[in-house]
Structures are given as structure tokens and as C-alpha cells.
Short mmCIF file of C-alpha atoms and ligand atoms in Angstrom, two decimals:
data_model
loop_
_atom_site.label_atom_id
_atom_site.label_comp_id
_atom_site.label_asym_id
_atom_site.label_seq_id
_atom_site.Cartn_x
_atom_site.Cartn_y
_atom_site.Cartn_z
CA UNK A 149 -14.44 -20.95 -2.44
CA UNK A 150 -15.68 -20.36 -6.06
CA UNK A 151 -12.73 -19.92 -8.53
CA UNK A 152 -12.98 -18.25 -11.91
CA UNK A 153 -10.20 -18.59 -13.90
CA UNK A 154 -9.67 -15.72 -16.10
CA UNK A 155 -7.64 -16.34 -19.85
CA UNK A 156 -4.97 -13.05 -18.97
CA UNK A 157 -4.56 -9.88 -16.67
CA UNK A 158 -7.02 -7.93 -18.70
CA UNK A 159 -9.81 -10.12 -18.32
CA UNK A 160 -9.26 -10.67 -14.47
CA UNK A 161 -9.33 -7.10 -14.06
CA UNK A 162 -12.88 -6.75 -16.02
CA UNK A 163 -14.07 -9.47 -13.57
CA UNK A 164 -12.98 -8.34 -10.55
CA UNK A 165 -14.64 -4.63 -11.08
CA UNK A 166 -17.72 -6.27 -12.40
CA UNK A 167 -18.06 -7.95 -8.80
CA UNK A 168 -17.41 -4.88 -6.76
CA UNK A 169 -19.49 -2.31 -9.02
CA UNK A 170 -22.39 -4.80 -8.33
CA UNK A 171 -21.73 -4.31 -4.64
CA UNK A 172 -22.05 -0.41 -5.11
CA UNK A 173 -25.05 -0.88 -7.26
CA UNK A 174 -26.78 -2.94 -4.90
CA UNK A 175 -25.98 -1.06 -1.75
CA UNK A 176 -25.03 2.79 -3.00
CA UNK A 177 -23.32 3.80 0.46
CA UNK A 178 -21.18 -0.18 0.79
CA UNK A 179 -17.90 -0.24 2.90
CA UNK A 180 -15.66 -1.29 0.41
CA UNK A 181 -12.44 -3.10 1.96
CA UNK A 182 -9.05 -2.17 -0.39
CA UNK A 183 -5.30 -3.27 -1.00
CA UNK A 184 -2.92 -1.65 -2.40
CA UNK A 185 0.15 -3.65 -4.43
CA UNK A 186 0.22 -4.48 -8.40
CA UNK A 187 -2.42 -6.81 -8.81
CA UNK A 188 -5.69 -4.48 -8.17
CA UNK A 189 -4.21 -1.72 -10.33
CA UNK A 190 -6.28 -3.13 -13.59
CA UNK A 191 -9.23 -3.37 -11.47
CA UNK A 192 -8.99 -0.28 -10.48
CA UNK A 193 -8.82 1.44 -13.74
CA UNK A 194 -11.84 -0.68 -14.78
CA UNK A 195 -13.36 0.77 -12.16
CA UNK A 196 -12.66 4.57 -13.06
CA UNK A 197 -14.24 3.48 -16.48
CA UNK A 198 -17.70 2.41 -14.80
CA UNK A 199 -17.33 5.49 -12.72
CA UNK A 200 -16.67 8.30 -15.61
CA UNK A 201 -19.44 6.46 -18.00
CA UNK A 202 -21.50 7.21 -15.14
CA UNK A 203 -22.14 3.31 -14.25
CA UNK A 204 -21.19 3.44 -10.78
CA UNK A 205 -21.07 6.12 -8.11
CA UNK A 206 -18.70 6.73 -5.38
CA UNK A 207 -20.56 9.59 -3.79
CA UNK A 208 -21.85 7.48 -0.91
CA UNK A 209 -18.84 4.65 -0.63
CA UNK A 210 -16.23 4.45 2.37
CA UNK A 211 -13.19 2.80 2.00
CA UNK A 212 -11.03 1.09 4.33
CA UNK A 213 -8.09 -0.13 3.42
CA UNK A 214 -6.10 -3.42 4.68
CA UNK A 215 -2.36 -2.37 5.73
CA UNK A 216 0.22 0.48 5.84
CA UNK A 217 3.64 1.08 6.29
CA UNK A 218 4.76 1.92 9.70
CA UNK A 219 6.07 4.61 10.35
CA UNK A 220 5.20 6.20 6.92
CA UNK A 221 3.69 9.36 6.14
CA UNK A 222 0.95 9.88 3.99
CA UNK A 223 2.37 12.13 1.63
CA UNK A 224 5.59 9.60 1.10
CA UNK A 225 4.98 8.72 -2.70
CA UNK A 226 5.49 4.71 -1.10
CA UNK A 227 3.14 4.83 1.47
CA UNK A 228 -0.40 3.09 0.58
CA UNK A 229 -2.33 6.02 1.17
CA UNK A 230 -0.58 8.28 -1.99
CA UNK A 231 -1.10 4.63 -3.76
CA UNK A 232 -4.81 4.85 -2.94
CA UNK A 233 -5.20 8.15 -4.16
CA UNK A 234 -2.99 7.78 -6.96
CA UNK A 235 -4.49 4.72 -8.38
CA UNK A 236 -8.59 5.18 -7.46
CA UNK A 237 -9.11 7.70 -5.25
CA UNK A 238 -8.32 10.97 -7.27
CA UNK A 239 -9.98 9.58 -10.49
CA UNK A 240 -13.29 8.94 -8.86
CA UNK A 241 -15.89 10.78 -7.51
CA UNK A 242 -15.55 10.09 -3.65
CA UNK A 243 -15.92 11.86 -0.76
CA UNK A 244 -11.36 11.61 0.41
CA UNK A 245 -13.05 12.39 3.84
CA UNK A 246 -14.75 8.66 3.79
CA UNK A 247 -11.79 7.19 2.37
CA UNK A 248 -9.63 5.44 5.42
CA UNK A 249 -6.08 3.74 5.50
CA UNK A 250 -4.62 3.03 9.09
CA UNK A 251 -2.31 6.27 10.01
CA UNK A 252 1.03 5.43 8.67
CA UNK A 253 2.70 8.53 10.94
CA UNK A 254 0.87 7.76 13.89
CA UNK A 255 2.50 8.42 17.16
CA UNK A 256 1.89 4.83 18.97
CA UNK A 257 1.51 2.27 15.97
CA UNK A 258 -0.42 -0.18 18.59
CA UNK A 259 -2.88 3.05 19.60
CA UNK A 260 -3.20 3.10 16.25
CA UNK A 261 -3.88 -0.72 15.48
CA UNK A 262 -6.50 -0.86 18.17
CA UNK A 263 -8.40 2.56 17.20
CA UNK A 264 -8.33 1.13 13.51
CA UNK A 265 -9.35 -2.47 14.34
CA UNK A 266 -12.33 -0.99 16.43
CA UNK A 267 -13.24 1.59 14.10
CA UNK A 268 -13.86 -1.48 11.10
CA UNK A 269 -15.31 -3.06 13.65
CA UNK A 270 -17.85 -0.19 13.98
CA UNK A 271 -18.89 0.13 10.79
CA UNK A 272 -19.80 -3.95 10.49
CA UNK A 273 -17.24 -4.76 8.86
CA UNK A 274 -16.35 -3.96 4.96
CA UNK A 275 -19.43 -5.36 2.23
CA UNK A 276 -16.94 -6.52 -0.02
CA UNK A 277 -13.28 -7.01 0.82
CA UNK A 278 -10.85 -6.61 -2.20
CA UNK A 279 -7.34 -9.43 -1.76
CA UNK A 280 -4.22 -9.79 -3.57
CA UNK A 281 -1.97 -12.39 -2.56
CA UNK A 282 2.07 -12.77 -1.29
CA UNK A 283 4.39 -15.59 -3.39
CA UNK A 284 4.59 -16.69 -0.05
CA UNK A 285 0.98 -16.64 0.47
CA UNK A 286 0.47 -13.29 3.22
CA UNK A 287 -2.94 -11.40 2.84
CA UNK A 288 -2.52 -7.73 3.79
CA UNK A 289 0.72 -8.25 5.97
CA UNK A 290 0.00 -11.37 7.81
CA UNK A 291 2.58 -13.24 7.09
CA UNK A 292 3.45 -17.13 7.85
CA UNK A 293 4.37 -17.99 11.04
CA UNK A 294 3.21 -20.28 13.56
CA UNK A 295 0.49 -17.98 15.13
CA UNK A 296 -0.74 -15.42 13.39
CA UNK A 297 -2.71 -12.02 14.97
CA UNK A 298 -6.74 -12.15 14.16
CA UNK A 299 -6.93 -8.55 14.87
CA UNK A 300 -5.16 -5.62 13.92
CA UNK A 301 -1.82 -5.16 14.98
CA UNK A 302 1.97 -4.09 14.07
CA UNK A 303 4.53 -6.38 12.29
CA UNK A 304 7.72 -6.73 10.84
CA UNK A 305 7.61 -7.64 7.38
CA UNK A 306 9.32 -10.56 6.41
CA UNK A 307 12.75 -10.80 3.91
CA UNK A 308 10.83 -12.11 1.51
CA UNK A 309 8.15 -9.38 2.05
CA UNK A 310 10.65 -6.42 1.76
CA UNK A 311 12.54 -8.31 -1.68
CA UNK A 312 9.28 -7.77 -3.47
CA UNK A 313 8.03 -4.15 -1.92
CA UNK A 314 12.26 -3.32 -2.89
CA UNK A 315 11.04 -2.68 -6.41
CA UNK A 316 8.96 0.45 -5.04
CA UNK A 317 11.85 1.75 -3.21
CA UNK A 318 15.81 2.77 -4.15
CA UNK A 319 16.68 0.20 -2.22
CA UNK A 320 15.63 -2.74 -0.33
CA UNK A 321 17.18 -0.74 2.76
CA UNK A 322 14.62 2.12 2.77
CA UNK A 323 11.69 -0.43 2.72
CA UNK A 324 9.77 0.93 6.20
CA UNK A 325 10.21 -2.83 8.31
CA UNK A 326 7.05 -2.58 9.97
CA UNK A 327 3.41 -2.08 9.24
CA UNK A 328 0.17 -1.47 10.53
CA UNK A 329 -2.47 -4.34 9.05
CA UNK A 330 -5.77 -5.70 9.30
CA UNK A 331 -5.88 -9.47 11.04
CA UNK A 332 -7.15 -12.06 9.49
CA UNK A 333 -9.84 -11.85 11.77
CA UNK A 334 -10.45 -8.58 10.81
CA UNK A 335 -10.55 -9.28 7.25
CA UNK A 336 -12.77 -12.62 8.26
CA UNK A 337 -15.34 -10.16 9.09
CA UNK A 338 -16.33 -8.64 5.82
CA UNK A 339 -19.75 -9.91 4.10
CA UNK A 340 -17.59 -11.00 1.22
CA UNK A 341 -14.04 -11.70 -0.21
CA UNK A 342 -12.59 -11.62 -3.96
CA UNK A 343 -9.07 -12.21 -4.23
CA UNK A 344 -7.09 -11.73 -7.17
CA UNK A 345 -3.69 -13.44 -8.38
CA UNK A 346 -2.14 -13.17 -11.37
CA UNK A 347 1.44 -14.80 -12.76
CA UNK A 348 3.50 -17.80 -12.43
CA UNK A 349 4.85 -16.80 -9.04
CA UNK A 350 1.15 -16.29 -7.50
CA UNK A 351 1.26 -20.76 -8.22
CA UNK A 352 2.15 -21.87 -5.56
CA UNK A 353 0.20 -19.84 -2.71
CA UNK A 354 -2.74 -20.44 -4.77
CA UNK A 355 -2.86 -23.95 -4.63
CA UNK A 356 -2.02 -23.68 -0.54
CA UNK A 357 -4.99 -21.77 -0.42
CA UNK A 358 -7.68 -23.73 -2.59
CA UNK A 359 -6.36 -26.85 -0.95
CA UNK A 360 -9.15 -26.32 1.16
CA UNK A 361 -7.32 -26.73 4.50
CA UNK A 362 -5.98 -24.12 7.08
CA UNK A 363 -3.02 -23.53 7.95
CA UNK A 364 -0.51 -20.79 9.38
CA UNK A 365 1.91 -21.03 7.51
CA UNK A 366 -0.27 -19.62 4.35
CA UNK A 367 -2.56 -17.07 5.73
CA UNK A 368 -4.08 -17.25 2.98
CA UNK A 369 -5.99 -20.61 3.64
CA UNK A 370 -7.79 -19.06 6.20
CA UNK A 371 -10.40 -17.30 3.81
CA UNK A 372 -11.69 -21.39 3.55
CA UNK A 373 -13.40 -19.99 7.12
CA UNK A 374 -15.47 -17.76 5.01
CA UNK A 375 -18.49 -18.58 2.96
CA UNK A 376 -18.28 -15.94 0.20
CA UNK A 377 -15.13 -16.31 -1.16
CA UNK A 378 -14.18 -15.36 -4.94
CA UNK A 379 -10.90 -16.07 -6.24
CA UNK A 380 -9.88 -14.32 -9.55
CA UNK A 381 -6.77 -15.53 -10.96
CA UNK A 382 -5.10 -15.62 -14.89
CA UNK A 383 -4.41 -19.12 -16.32
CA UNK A 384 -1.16 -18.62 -15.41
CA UNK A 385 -1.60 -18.42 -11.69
CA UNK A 386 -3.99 -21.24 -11.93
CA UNK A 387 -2.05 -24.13 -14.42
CA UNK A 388 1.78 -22.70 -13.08
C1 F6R B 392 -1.35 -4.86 0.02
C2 F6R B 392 -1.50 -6.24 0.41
C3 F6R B 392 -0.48 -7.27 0.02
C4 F6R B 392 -0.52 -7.59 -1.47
C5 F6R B 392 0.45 -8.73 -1.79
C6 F6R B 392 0.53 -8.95 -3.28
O1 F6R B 392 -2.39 -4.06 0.55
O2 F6R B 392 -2.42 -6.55 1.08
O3 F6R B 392 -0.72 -8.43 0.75
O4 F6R B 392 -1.81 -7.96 -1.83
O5 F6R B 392 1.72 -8.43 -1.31
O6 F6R B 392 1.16 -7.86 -3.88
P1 F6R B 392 1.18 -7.66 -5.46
O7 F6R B 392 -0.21 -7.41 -5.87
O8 F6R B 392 2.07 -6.46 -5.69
O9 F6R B 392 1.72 -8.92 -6.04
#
């Protein structure tokens, strides 16, 4: 795992785009793999920058994203795909159509798990897969326990999990308690990984993770099976 420890937010952000607009440069029609939450929302902006000075083009790019609320739908101002478009989506120059987040209002959340799971499967897997990280160290929603689910699949989120998603919501109550997420199999399978943390309260699953070890109980640790790995984290994060 290479680690590049950024001085604030800001900087991590500037990073982070850098990395994926080379991706897009490189290969104009890439699979980029998204997340939704706090911590890509800087990145994100830097990349609406690149993409309105006309440094990077979304014309060719499909997205897929890592997780969704279940059941959700997509209009629901909570659900990750309004987030998606809200945040990148709608500020860039993409094709919506080639823009894909598993289907929060599905009928059969399992259906839908195995039609999304095959589906990244059939385009090779993402060429750059974009992480943030849980306090408790979950990627996407896999969450510790003592097996975790390589492929796509639903879950119930965790307590801990609906606390920090409660800030979205009125209430911790109308937190959906299921999703729909990518494996870590699944996320295993992109060409290569950046994953950003930033704060104090990112500490902790960051050192579980560049321990170097693997282990269950932080998902997180299981991007050491993965040879491109590129974590992006503030001094904070990284010192505690
Ligand atoms: C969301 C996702 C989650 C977040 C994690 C950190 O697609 O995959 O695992 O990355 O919960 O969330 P923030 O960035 O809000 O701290």
C-alpha cells in the first residue's frame, strides 16, 4: 500500500482527483468505481474543476458505484443515487445513462445483488475504484464481523453504521437498515484502489488497515490483497 499523507482536507482532495483524472486521461472511456459519504465530496468538486476547464472529459466514462440503501428510491434526497447526481453527476459532462448505482427500489434486493455483482463483473471490473473509510473500519457496507460476503449482497447496517448516516436523516429511526453493496471481492477486482480518510476519528481504522495484516473484523485490511493500493489521508487521520 503506498500512503501519501496530505497536510489538510483541501490538499487530499487535489490529490485524490489528480489520480483519477489521470485514469480518464489515460483511458478516455475507464470504469470508474464511486462512493458516496463526506469524504469524496472535495474530490469531487476538484473534479468538476478539471472537467469545466476542459482538462478531463466524462463523455466516454461509466460509473459504478459501491452501495445503496435498501429499499430506497432513487429520487429520496438520502439515497446514494440523488448524492451521485447531486455531488458529480449533474455538474459534469456524462452520459446519466452510463452512470450505475445498484437499484435502491428494486423488487428482490438479492435479484438485485446478483444482477449488479455480475453486471461489474462484465465490464472487468472498475479501472480505478474510489474508497472512503467507516470509524469502525467498513468499506462500502461491509462491515466487521467474523465472515464477511466477497460478492455482492444485502446487509443490515450496523448501530454504529446508522449513528453516523443519522446526521443525513431526521432521525436515526428513518435510516433505511439494509443495503445493497459491493463485496470485498467485488471491490478486490478493480485494476486499482485510492482510499481517502480524513479526521481524528478515521485514526484508528487507518492504522488497522496499514498494519499490513487481514483481518475481518476491519474490512478494510483486506485491500493489503491488492497490489495498487493508494491511501490518501490528512495529517490528522494519519498522526491521531
Ligand atoms: C459509501 C461508503 C461508506 C463510506 C464510509 C465513510 O459509499 O462506501 O463506506 O465511505 O462510511 O463515510 P464518510 O466519508 O461520510 O466518513
Amino acid at each position: 500500500m503506498k500512503v501519501l499523507v496530505c497536510k489538510d482536507y483541501k490538499e487530499m482532495s487535489v490529490e485524490g482527483a489528480k489520480i483519477v483524472a489521470e485514469v480518464m486521461t489515460k483511458k478516455p472511456n475507464a470504469i470508474l468505481g464511486l462512493a458516496t459519504g463526506s469524504t469524496p465530496v472535495g474530490m469531487y468538486q476538484e473534479l468538476i474543476a478539471l472537467n469545466k476547464a476542459g482538462k478531463i472529459d466524462f463523455k466516454d466514462i461509466t460509473t459504478v458505484n459501491l452501495d445503496e440503501y435498501y429499499p430506497i428510491e432513487p429520487t429520496n434526497d438520502q439515497s446514494y443515487r440523488y448524492f451521485m447526481n447531486d455531488n458529480l453527476f449533474n455538474h459534469v459532462n456524462i452520459d446519466k445513462n452510463k452512470t450505475f448505482v445498484p437499484l435502491g427500489n428494486a423488487k428482490d434486493g438479492e435479484e438485485e445483488a446478483k444482477r449488479y455483482e455480475a453486471f461489474v463483473r462484465s465490464l472487468g471490473g472498475a479501472d480505478i475504484q474510489v474508497l472512503g473509510i467507516g470509524r469502525n473500519g467498513h468499506i462500502a457496507f461491509n462491515e466487521p464481523d467474523t465472515e464477511l460476503v466477497p460478492v455482492t449482497h444485502v446487509t443490515g447496517l450496523t448501530e454504529d453504521t446508522i449513528d453516523a448516516n443519522a446526521r443525513f436523516f431526521a432521525s436515526a429511526d428513518e435510516v433505511p437498515k439494509q443495503a445493497l453493496t459491493m463485496g470485498m471481492g467485488t471491490i478486490l477486482s478493480a485494476k486499482k484502489i485510492i482510499i481517502l480518510a480524513n479526521g481524528k476519528g478515521k485514526h484508528d481504522a487507518v492504522m488497522k488497515m496499514l498494519k499490513g495484516t487481514v483481518t475481518t473484523s476491519c474490512p478494510a485490511s483486506f485491500l493489503n490483497l491488492h497490489d495498487d493500493v493508494t491511501v490518501l489521508c490528512d495529517e490528522d487521520a494519519y498522526k491521531g
